[in-house]
């Protein structure tokens, strides 16, 4: 009887840990991360086309290329993002289902939870981005590429 009770308690603990890792109870930590991530961002609102990227020549005008990126069910709503070399880029991550993140290691960008980050696309090439918050069983498949084209 004690063994069955112990197994049941262990199963409940594991279930709670998995639910927590998937982001169902991460709202408090996300709001803290969001406020710290937003301190460096400007207050311009994103005006995005249907693929959520602006193709304007912002490199020559000094404007910021703003990208809204959604994260849900272990995937991003954009698998490929295009920017031009020399552009100032602002990425805003929105996750409806809780704890996801976004990182581009080659550009030292890391958003944990809902928030924004900015960087200058100084180097042309193809760079991987992926989830930076352990979000559950599909975490390692949550990735894409950012392509920095010559201006």
PDB file of C-alpha atoms in Angstrom:
ATOM      1  CA  UNK A   1       0.000   0.000   0.000  1.00  0.00           C
ATOM      2  CA  UNK A   2       2.833   2.392   0.882  1.00  0.00           C
ATOM      3  CA  UNK A   3       4.561   1.596  -2.416  1.00  0.00           C
ATOM      4  CA  UNK A   4       1.420   2.411  -4.447  1.00  0.00           C
ATOM      5  CA  UNK A   5       0.978   5.711  -2.580  1.00  0.00           C
ATOM      6  CA  UNK A   6       4.625   6.588  -3.183  1.00  0.00           C
ATOM      7  CA  UNK A   7       4.330   5.848  -6.912  1.00  0.00           C
ATOM      8  CA  UNK A   8       1.163   7.964  -7.133  1.00  0.00           C
ATOM      9  CA  UNK A   9       2.826  10.914  -5.390  1.00  0.00           C
ATOM     10  CA  UNK A  10       5.880  10.598  -7.643  1.00  0.00           C
ATOM     11  CA  UNK A  11       3.642  10.562 -10.751  1.00  0.00           C
ATOM     12  CA  UNK A  12       1.877  13.733  -9.557  1.00  0.00           C
ATOM     13  CA  UNK A  13       5.201  15.494  -8.963  1.00  0.00           C
ATOM     14  CA  UNK A  14       6.486  14.539 -12.434  1.00  0.00           C
ATOM     15  CA  UNK A  15       3.219  15.687 -14.057  1.00  0.00           C
ATOM     16  CA  UNK A  16       3.436  19.036 -12.268  1.00  0.00           C
ATOM     17  CA  UNK A  17       7.076  19.463 -13.325  1.00  0.00           C
ATOM     18  CA  UNK A  18       6.251  18.772 -16.987  1.00  0.00           C
ATOM     19  CA  UNK A  19       3.310  21.185 -16.930  1.00  0.00           C
ATOM     20  CA  UNK A  20       5.522  23.834 -15.383  1.00  0.00           C
ATOM     21  CA  UNK A  21       8.262  23.315 -18.013  1.00  0.00           C
ATOM     22  CA  UNK A  22       5.712  23.804 -20.800  1.00  0.00           C
ATOM     23  CA  UNK A  23       4.972  27.275 -19.486  1.00  0.00           C
ATOM     24  CA  UNK A  24       1.518  26.819 -17.996  1.00  0.00           C
ATOM     25  CA  UNK A  25       2.600  28.424 -14.730  1.00  0.00           C
ATOM     26  CA  UNK A  26       5.380  30.777 -15.852  1.00  0.00           C
ATOM     27  CA  UNK A  27       3.374  34.000 -16.092  1.00  0.00           C
ATOM     28  CA  UNK A  28       5.076  35.672 -13.125  1.00  0.00           C
ATOM     29  CA  UNK A  29       8.621  35.009 -14.320  1.00  0.00           C
ATOM     30  CA  UNK A  30       7.711  36.104 -17.859  1.00  0.00           C
ATOM     31  CA  UNK A  31       6.477  39.493 -16.709  1.00  0.00           C
ATOM     32  CA  UNK A  32       9.739  40.076 -14.849  1.00  0.00           C
ATOM     33  CA  UNK A  33      11.804  39.040 -17.874  1.00  0.00           C
ATOM     34  CA  UNK A  34       9.625  41.085 -20.196  1.00  0.00           C
ATOM     35  CA  UNK A  35      10.105  44.295 -18.249  1.00  0.00           C
ATOM     36  CA  UNK A  36      13.879  43.883 -18.115  1.00  0.00           C
ATOM     37  CA  UNK A  37      14.050  43.024 -21.823  1.00  0.00           C
ATOM     38  CA  UNK A  38      12.023  46.073 -22.785  1.00  0.00           C
ATOM     39  CA  UNK A  39      14.249  48.626 -21.080  1.00  0.00           C
ATOM     40  CA  UNK A  40      16.470  48.987 -24.129  1.00  0.00           C
ATOM     41  CA  UNK A  41      13.727  48.948 -26.721  1.00  0.00           C
ATOM     42  CA  UNK A  42      12.184  52.020 -28.261  1.00  0.00           C
ATOM     43  CA  UNK A  43       8.473  52.792 -28.139  1.00  0.00           C
ATOM     44  CA  UNK A  44       7.727  52.540 -31.841  1.00  0.00           C
ATOM     45  CA  UNK A  45       4.888  50.193 -32.672  1.00  0.00           C
ATOM     46  CA  UNK A  46       5.526  47.491 -35.221  1.00  0.00           C
ATOM     47  CA  UNK A  47       3.822  47.930 -38.580  1.00  0.00           C
ATOM     48  CA  UNK A  48       4.198  44.530 -40.143  1.00  0.00           C
ATOM     49  CA  UNK A  49       3.172  43.042 -43.465  1.00  0.00           C
ATOM     50  CA  UNK A  50       1.530  39.627 -43.753  1.00  0.00           C
ATOM     51  CA  UNK A  51       4.811  37.801 -43.175  1.00  0.00           C
ATOM     52  CA  UNK A  52       5.533  40.041 -40.167  1.00  0.00           C
ATOM     53  CA  UNK A  53       8.621  41.663 -41.661  1.00  0.00           C
ATOM     54  CA  UNK A  54       9.169  45.035 -43.262  1.00  0.00           C
ATOM     55  CA  UNK A  55      11.104  44.978 -46.492  1.00  0.00           C
ATOM     56  CA  UNK A  56      11.730  48.737 -46.475  1.00  0.00           C
ATOM     57  CA  UNK A  57      15.249  49.988 -46.994  1.00  0.00           C
ATOM     58  CA  UNK A  58      15.758  50.866 -43.343  1.00  0.00           C
ATOM     59  CA  UNK A  59      19.544  50.539 -43.580  1.00  0.00           C
ATOM     60  CA  UNK A  60      19.848  53.762 -45.548  1.00  0.00           C
ATOM     61  CA  UNK A  61      17.109  55.643 -43.680  1.00  0.00           C
ATOM     62  CA  UNK A  62      18.319  54.790 -40.163  1.00  0.00           C
ATOM     63  CA  UNK A  63      14.940  53.229 -39.307  1.00  0.00           C
ATOM     64  CA  UNK A  64      14.521  50.101 -37.249  1.00  0.00           C
ATOM     65  CA  UNK A  65      13.427  46.896 -38.976  1.00  0.00           C
ATOM     66  CA  UNK A  66      10.769  45.560 -36.599  1.00  0.00           C
ATOM     67  CA  UNK A  67       9.796  41.908 -36.518  1.00  0.00           C
ATOM     68  CA  UNK A  68       7.006  40.330 -34.487  1.00  0.00           C
ATOM     69  CA  UNK A  69       7.622  36.663 -33.868  1.00  0.00           C
ATOM     70  CA  UNK A  70       5.032  34.311 -32.393  1.00  0.00           C
ATOM     71  CA  UNK A  71       5.872  31.159 -30.442  1.00  0.00           C
ATOM     72  CA  UNK A  72       3.334  28.428 -29.787  1.00  0.00           C
ATOM     73  CA  UNK A  73       3.197  24.636 -29.507  1.00  0.00           C
ATOM     74  CA  UNK A  74       6.965  24.205 -29.900  1.00  0.00           C
ATOM     75  CA  UNK A  75       7.320  26.272 -33.075  1.00  0.00           C
ATOM     76  CA  UNK A  76       7.732  29.836 -34.289  1.00  0.00           C
ATOM     77  CA  UNK A  77       5.289  31.368 -36.740  1.00  0.00           C
ATOM     78  CA  UNK A  78       8.274  32.224 -38.966  1.00  0.00           C
ATOM     79  CA  UNK A  79      10.926  29.626 -39.754  1.00  0.00           C
ATOM     80  CA  UNK A  80      12.964  32.094 -41.810  1.00  0.00           C
ATOM     81  CA  UNK A  81      13.547  35.809 -41.234  1.00  0.00           C
ATOM     82  CA  UNK A  82      15.228  38.101 -43.783  1.00  0.00           C
ATOM     83  CA  UNK A  83      17.014  41.352 -42.916  1.00  0.00           C
ATOM     84  CA  UNK A  84      19.630  43.430 -44.694  1.00  0.00           C
ATOM     85  CA  UNK A  85      23.220  43.814 -43.619  1.00  0.00           C
ATOM     86  CA  UNK A  86      23.646  47.033 -41.666  1.00  0.00           C
ATOM     87  CA  UNK A  87      20.017  47.230 -40.508  1.00  0.00           C
ATOM     88  CA  UNK A  88      19.074  47.899 -36.919  1.00  0.00           C
ATOM     89  CA  UNK A  89      16.669  45.076 -36.018  1.00  0.00           C
ATOM     90  CA  UNK A  90      14.115  44.851 -33.225  1.00  0.00           C
ATOM     91  CA  UNK A  91      12.560  41.441 -32.574  1.00  0.00           C
ATOM     92  CA  UNK A  92       9.500  41.173 -30.345  1.00  0.00           C
ATOM     93  CA  UNK A  93       8.585  37.705 -29.095  1.00  0.00           C
ATOM     94  CA  UNK A  94       4.978  36.895 -28.197  1.00  0.00           C
ATOM     95  CA  UNK A  95       4.097  33.498 -26.775  1.00  0.00           C
ATOM     96  CA  UNK A  96       0.454  32.687 -26.100  1.00  0.00           C
ATOM     97  CA  UNK A  97       1.109  29.399 -24.355  1.00  0.00           C
ATOM     98  CA  UNK A  98       3.693  30.440 -21.800  1.00  0.00           C
ATOM     99  CA  UNK A  99       7.397  29.948 -21.421  1.00  0.00           C
ATOM    100  CA  UNK A 100       9.288  30.190 -24.658  1.00  0.00           C
ATOM    101  CA  UNK A 101      12.338  32.202 -25.564  1.00  0.00           C
ATOM    102  CA  UNK A 102      14.348  33.308 -28.592  1.00  0.00           C
ATOM    103  CA  UNK A 103      18.090  33.453 -29.081  1.00  0.00           C
ATOM    104  CA  UNK A 104      20.486  34.201 -31.931  1.00  0.00           C
ATOM    105  CA  UNK A 105      23.822  33.186 -30.393  1.00  0.00           C
ATOM    106  CA  UNK A 106      25.897  34.702 -33.217  1.00  0.00           C
ATOM    107  CA  UNK A 107      24.361  38.129 -32.523  1.00  0.00           C
ATOM    108  CA  UNK A 108      24.275  37.775 -28.741  1.00  0.00           C
ATOM    109  CA  UNK A 109      20.469  38.122 -28.696  1.00  0.00           C
ATOM    110  CA  UNK A 110      18.465  36.380 -25.978  1.00  0.00           C
ATOM    111  CA  UNK A 111      14.799  36.989 -25.135  1.00  0.00           C
ATOM    112  CA  UNK A 112      13.350  34.901 -22.322  1.00  0.00           C
ATOM    113  CA  UNK A 113       9.559  35.016 -22.267  1.00  0.00           C
ATOM    114  CA  UNK A 114       7.562  37.752 -23.961  1.00  0.00           C
ATOM    115  CA  UNK A 115       9.743  40.746 -24.720  1.00  0.00           C
ATOM    116  CA  UNK A 116      11.993  42.476 -27.227  1.00  0.00           C
ATOM    117  CA  UNK A 117      15.642  42.682 -28.163  1.00  0.00           C
ATOM    118  CA  UNK A 118      17.552  44.868 -30.604  1.00  0.00           C
ATOM    119  CA  UNK A 119      20.750  44.321 -32.555  1.00  0.00           C
ATOM    120  CA  UNK A 120      22.627  45.560 -35.602  1.00  0.00           C
ATOM    121  CA  UNK A 121      22.851  43.035 -38.446  1.00  0.00           C
ATOM    122  CA  UNK A 122      26.538  43.690 -39.051  1.00  0.00           C
ATOM    123  CA  UNK A 123      27.475  40.384 -40.699  1.00  0.00           C
ATOM    124  CA  UNK A 124      25.906  38.856 -43.803  1.00  0.00           C
ATOM    125  CA  UNK A 125      25.085  35.170 -43.725  1.00  0.00           C
ATOM    126  CA  UNK A 126      22.664  32.614 -42.366  1.00  0.00           C
ATOM    127  CA  UNK A 127      22.334  32.282 -38.613  1.00  0.00           C
ATOM    128  CA  UNK A 128      20.309  29.833 -36.532  1.00  0.00           C
ATOM    129  CA  UNK A 129      17.826  30.993 -33.931  1.00  0.00           C
ATOM    130  CA  UNK A 130      16.149  28.745 -31.377  1.00  0.00           C
ATOM    131  CA  UNK A 131      14.159  28.677 -28.157  1.00  0.00           C
ATOM    132  CA  UNK A 132      16.220  29.718 -25.129  1.00  0.00           C
ATOM    133  CA  UNK A 133      13.758  28.505 -22.470  1.00  0.00           C
ATOM    134  CA  UNK A 134      13.361  24.776 -21.777  1.00  0.00           C
ATOM    135  CA  UNK A 135       9.726  24.547 -22.842  1.00  0.00           C
ATOM    136  CA  UNK A 136       9.024  20.828 -22.931  1.00  0.00           C
ATOM    137  CA  UNK A 137       9.279  17.810 -25.190  1.00  0.00           C
ATOM    138  CA  UNK A 138       9.421  19.749 -28.490  1.00  0.00           C
ATOM    139  CA  UNK A 139      12.035  22.265 -27.295  1.00  0.00           C
ATOM    140  CA  UNK A 140      14.946  21.051 -29.417  1.00  0.00           C
ATOM    141  CA  UNK A 141      12.869  21.290 -32.612  1.00  0.00           C
ATOM    142  CA  UNK A 142      11.960  24.932 -31.965  1.00  0.00           C
ATOM    143  CA  UNK A 143      14.372  26.684 -34.331  1.00  0.00           C
ATOM    144  CA  UNK A 144      14.702  28.660 -37.526  1.00  0.00           C
ATOM    145  CA  UNK A 145      17.134  30.817 -39.482  1.00  0.00           C
ATOM    146  CA  UNK A 146      17.740  34.506 -39.835  1.00  0.00           C
ATOM    147  CA  UNK A 147      19.237  35.446 -43.187  1.00  0.00           C
ATOM    148  CA  UNK A 148      21.234  38.653 -43.339  1.00  0.00           C
ATOM    149  CA  UNK A 149      21.434  39.679 -47.004  1.00  0.00           C
ATOM    150  CA  UNK A 150      24.035  42.043 -48.440  1.00  0.00           C
ATOM    151  CA  UNK A 151      22.541  45.544 -48.543  1.00  0.00           C
TER     152      UNK A 151
END
